[in-house]
Short mmCIF file of C-alpha atoms in Angstrom, two decimals:
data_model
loop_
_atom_site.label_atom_id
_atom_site.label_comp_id
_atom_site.label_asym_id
_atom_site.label_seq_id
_atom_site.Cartn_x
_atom_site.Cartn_y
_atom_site.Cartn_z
CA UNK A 11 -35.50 23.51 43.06
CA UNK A 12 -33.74 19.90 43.24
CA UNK A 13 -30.54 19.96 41.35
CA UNK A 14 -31.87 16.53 40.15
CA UNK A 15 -35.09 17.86 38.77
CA UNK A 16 -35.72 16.35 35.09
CA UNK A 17 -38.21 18.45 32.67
CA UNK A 18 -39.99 15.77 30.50
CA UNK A 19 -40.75 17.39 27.06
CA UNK A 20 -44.18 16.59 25.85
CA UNK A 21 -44.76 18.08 22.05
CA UNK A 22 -48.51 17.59 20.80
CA UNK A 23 -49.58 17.86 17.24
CA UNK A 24 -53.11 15.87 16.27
CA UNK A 25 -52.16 13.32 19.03
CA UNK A 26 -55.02 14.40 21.69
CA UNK A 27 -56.27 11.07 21.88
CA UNK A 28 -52.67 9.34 23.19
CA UNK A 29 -51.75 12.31 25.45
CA UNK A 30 -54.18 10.65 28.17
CA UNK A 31 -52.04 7.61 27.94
CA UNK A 32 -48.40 9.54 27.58
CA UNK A 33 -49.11 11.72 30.74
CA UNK A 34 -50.32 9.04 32.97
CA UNK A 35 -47.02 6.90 32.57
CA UNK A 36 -45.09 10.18 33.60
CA UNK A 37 -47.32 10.35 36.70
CA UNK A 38 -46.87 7.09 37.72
CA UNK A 39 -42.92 7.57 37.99
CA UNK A 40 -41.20 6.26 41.32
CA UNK A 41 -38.93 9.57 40.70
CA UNK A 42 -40.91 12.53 41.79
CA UNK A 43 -38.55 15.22 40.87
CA UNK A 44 -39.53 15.85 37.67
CA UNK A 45 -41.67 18.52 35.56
CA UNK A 46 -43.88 18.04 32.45
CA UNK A 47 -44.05 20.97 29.77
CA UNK A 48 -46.70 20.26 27.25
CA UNK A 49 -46.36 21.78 24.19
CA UNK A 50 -49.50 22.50 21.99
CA UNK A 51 -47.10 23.18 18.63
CA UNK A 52 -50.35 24.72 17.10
CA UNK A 53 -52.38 21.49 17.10
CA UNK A 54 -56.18 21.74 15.90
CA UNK A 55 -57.66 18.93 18.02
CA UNK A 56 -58.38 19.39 21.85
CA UNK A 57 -55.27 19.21 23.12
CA UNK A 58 -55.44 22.31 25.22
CA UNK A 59 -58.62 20.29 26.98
CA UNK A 60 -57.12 16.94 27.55
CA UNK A 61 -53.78 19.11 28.88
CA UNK A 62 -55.54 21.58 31.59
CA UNK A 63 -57.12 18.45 32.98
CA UNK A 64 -53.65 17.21 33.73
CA UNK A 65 -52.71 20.69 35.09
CA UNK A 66 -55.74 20.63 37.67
CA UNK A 67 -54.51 17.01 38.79
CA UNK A 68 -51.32 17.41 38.88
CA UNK A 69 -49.12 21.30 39.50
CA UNK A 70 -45.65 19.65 38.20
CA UNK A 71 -47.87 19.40 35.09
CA UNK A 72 -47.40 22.92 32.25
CA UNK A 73 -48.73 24.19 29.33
CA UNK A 74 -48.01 26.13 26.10
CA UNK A 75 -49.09 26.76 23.16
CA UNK A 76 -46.91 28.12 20.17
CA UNK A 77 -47.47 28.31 15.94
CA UNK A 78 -47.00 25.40 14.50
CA UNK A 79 -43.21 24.67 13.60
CA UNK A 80 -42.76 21.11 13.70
CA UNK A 81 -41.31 18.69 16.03
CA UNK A 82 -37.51 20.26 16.71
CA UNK A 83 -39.25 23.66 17.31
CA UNK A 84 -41.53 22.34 19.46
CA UNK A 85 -39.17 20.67 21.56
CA UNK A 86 -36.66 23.18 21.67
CA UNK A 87 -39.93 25.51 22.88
CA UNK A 88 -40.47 23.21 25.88
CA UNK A 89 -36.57 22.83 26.31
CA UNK A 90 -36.03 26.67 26.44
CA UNK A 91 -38.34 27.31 29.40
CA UNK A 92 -37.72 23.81 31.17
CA UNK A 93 -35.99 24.55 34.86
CA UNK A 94 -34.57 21.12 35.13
CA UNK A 95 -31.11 20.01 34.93
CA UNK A 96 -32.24 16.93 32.48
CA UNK A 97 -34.47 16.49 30.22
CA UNK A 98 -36.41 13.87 28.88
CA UNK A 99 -38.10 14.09 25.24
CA UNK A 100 -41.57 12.40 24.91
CA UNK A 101 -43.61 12.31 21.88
CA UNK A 102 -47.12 12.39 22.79
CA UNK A 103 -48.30 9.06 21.44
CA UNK A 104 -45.58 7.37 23.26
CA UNK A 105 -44.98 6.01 27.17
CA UNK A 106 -42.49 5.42 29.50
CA UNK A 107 -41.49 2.96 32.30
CA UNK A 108 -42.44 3.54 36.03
CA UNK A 109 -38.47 3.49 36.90
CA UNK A 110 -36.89 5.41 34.04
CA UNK A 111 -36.27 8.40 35.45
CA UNK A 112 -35.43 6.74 38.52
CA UNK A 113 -32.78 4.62 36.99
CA UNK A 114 -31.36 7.10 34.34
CA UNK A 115 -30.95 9.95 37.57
CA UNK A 116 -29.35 7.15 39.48
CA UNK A 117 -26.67 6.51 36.44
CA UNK A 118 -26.04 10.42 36.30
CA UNK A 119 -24.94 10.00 39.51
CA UNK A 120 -22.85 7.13 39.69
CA UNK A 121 -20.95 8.16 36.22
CA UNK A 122 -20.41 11.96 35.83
CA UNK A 123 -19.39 11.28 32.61
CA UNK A 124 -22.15 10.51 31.02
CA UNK A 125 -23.83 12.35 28.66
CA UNK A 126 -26.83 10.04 27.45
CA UNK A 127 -28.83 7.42 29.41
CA UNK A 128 -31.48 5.51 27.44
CA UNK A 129 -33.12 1.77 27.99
CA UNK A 130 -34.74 -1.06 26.17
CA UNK A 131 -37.92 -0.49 24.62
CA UNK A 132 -41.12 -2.20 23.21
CA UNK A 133 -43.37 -1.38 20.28
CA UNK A 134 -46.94 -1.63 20.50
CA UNK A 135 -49.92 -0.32 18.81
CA UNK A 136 -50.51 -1.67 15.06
CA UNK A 137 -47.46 -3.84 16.31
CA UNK A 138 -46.28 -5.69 19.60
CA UNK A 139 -42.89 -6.90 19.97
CA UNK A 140 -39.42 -6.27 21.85
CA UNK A 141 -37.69 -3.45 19.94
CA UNK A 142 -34.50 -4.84 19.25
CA UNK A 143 -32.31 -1.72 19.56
CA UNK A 144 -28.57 -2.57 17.98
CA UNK A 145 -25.67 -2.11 20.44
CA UNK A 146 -24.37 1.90 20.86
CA UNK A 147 -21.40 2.41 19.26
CA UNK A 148 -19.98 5.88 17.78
CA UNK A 149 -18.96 4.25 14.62
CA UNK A 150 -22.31 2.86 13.99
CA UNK A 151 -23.95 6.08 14.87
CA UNK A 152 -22.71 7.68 11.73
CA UNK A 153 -24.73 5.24 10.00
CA UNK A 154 -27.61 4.96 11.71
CA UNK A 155 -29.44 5.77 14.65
CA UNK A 156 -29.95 2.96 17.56
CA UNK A 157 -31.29 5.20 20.23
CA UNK A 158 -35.07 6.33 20.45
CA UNK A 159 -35.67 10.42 21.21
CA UNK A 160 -36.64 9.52 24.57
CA UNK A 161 -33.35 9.67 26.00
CA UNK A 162 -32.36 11.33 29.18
CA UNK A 163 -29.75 14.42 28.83
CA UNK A 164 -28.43 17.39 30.45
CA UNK A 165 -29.82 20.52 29.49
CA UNK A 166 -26.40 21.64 29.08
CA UNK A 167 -25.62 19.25 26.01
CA UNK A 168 -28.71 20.95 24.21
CA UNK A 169 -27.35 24.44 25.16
CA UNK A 170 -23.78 23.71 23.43
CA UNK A 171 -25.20 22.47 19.94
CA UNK A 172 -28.14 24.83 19.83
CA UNK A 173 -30.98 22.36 20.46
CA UNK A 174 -32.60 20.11 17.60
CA UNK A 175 -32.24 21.22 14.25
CA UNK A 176 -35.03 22.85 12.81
CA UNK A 177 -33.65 22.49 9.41
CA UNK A 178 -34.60 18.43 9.88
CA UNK A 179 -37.61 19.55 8.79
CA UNK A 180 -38.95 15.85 7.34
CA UNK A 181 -37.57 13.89 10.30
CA UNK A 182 -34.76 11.96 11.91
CA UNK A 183 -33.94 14.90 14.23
CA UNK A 184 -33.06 12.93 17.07
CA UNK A 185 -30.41 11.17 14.35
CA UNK A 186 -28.89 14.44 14.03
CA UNK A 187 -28.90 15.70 17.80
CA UNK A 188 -27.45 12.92 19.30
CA UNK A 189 -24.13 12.46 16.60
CA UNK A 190 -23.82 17.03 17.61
CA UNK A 191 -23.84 16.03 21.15
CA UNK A 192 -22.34 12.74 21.31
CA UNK A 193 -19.34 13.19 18.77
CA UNK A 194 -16.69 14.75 20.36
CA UNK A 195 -17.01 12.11 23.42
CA UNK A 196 -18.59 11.62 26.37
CA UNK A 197 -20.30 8.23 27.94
CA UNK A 198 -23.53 6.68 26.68
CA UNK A 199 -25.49 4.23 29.03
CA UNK A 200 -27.91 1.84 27.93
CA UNK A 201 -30.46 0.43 31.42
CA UNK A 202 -31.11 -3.39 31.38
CA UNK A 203 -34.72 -2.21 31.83
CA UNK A 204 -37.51 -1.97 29.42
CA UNK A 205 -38.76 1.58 29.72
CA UNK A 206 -39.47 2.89 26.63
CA UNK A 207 -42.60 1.73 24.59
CA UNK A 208 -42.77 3.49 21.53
CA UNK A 209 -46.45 3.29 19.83
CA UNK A 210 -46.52 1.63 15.80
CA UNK A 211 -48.99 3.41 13.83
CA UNK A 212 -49.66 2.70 10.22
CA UNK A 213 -48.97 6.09 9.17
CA UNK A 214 -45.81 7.13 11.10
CA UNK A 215 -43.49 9.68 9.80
CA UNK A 216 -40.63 7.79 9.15
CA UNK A 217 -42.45 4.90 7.09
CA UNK A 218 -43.94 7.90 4.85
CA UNK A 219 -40.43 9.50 4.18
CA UNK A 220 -40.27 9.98 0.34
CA UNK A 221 -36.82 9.01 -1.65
CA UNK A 222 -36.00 12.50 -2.32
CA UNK A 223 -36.78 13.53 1.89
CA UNK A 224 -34.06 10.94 2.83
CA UNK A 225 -31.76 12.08 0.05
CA UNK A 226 -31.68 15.62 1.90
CA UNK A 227 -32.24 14.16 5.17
CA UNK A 228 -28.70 12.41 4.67
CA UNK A 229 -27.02 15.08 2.63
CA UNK A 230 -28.14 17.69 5.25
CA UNK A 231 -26.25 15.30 7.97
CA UNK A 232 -23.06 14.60 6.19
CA UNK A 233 -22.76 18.22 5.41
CA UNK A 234 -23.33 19.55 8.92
CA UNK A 235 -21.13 16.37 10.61
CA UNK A 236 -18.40 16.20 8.31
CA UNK A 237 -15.88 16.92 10.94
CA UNK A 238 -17.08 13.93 12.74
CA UNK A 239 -17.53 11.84 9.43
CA UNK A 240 -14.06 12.52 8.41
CA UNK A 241 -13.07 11.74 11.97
CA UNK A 242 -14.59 8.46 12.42
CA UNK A 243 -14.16 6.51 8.44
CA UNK A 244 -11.53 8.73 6.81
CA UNK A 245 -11.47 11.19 3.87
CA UNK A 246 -14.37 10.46 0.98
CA UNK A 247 -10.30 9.51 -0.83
CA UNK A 248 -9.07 7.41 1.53
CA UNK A 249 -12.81 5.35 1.96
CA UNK A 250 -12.60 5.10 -1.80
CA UNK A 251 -9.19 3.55 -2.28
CA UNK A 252 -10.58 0.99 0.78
CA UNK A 253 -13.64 0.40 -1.43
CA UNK A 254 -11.60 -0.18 -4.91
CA UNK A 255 -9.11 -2.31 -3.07
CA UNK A 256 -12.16 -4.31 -1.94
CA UNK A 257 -13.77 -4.70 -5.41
CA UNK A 258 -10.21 -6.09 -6.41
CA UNK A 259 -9.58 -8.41 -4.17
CA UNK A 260 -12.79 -9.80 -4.68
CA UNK A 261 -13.07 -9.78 -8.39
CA UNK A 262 -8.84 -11.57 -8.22
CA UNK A 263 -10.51 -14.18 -5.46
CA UNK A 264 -7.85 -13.24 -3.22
CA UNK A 265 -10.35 -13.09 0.14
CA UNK A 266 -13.02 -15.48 0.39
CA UNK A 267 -16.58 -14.57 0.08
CA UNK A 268 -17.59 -14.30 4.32
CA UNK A 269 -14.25 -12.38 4.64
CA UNK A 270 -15.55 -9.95 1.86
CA UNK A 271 -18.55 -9.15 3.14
CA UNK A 272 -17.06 -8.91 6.77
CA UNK A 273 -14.25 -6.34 5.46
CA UNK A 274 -17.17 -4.24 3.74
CA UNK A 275 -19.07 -4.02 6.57
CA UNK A 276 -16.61 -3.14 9.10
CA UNK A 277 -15.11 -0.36 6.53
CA UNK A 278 -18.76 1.13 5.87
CA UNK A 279 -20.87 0.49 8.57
CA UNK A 280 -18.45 -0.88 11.92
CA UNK A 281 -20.03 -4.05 12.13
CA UNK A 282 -19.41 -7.72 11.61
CA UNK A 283 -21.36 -10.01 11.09
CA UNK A 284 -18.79 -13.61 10.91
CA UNK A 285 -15.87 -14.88 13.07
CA UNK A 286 -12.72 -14.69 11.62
#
């Protein structure tokens, strides 16, 4: 076995008729040290048909089948009996670039430090257009996420904080697993390469995520991360004395109106969005 080798993570639940699609862009990869473990997380369609063709075509191609659990369980399934010193999560519906494994391996190499390598993407499906990704930054992270789940990683980083949370249970579990593995440091590498193309459907999970699923979602996060909250913006104290002074100054007219909004969105949110 390569020490290079990369397991790509393939979950499948009611998405037989894009695995066709999701498999073949994995085959296609200029990097041939890789693996594929398909994981049938108690789907109903024919996904165990569409998958054993891709076994007879290909042997770096697996499959299992488990009880449903939902997406973190799934991957963490695949994850758990994955041989490869990287991994790569792929949602079934979704496809990569010919040179994205290529590329990430070849930044592993260069920069030991890095923990996370991920690219530019595209959307298509119900919608075609450049996913414009904001810029990585740890400060923004805590705010929101800016990198797909189809980011390479050592299967190390995933050992340390216990894989993807199972408790995420309504989504935005790649949110949560990249601020446990990213928060206490390490480097994060973004390729000048589009090789992520992430399908639009018109009734994706996140667009169907009720008020009272984000409100846990969120509250779930800033529980578990509340080292790394308090670490990156303060105490809830000190963020509110930053907010009332804020307020003031603005009701007094001591700071114009661009410099507001600048100083509230650097406090909250790391970000600028006017020259000084």
């Amino acid at each position: 076995m390569s020490v290079n080798l990369v397991s790509v993570i393939v979950p499948c639940y009611n998405q037989a008729q894009y695995l066709d699609e999701c498999l073949q862009s994995i085959l296609e990869q200029t990097y041939s040290d890789w693996e594929c473990i398909i994981v049938n997380d108690g789907s109903p369609d024919n996904t165990k048909e569409i998958a054993q063709k891709w076994l007879a075509k290909d042997s770096r191609f697996k499959y299992v089948k488990k009880e449903n659990g939902g997406l973190s369980s799934a991957r963490n399934y695949g994850i758990n009996i994955a041989i490869g010193k990287f991994i790569l999560p792929l949602d079934a519906d979704d496809r990569i670039g010919s040179e994205y494994l290529e590329k990430s391996i070849a930044v592993f190499k260069k920069e030991s430090w890095t923990k996370l390598v991920y690219c530019k993407a595209e959307k298509f499906g119900a919608e075609s257009a450049v996913w414009n990704l904001p810029e990585f930054s740890l400060d923004s992270l805590g705010y929101f996420n800016m990198i797909f789940c189809s980011a390479l990683y050592r299967k190390s980083e995933w050992e340390k904080v216990g894989g993807y949370d199972v408790n995420m249970i309504y989504g935005l579990e790649d949110w949560e697993f990249w601020i446990a593995i990213l928060k206490n440091g390490g480097g994060v590498k973004q390729l000048d390469y589009i090789g992520f193309y992430y399908r639009i459907k018109n009734n994706s999970m996140i667009r169907e995520l009720k008020a009272e699923e984000k409100k846990y979602l969120f509250e779930y996060i800033s529980v578990k991360h509340a080292d790394f909250y308090v670490k990156q913006y303060g105490s809830f104290m000190a963020l509110n004395k930053t907010f009332q002074d804020y307020k003031k100054d603005c009701s007094e007219g001591i700071i114009g109106r661009k410099k507001a909004l600048n100083l509230f969105l650097k406090t909250f949110f790391g970000v600028s969005l006017f020259k000084n």
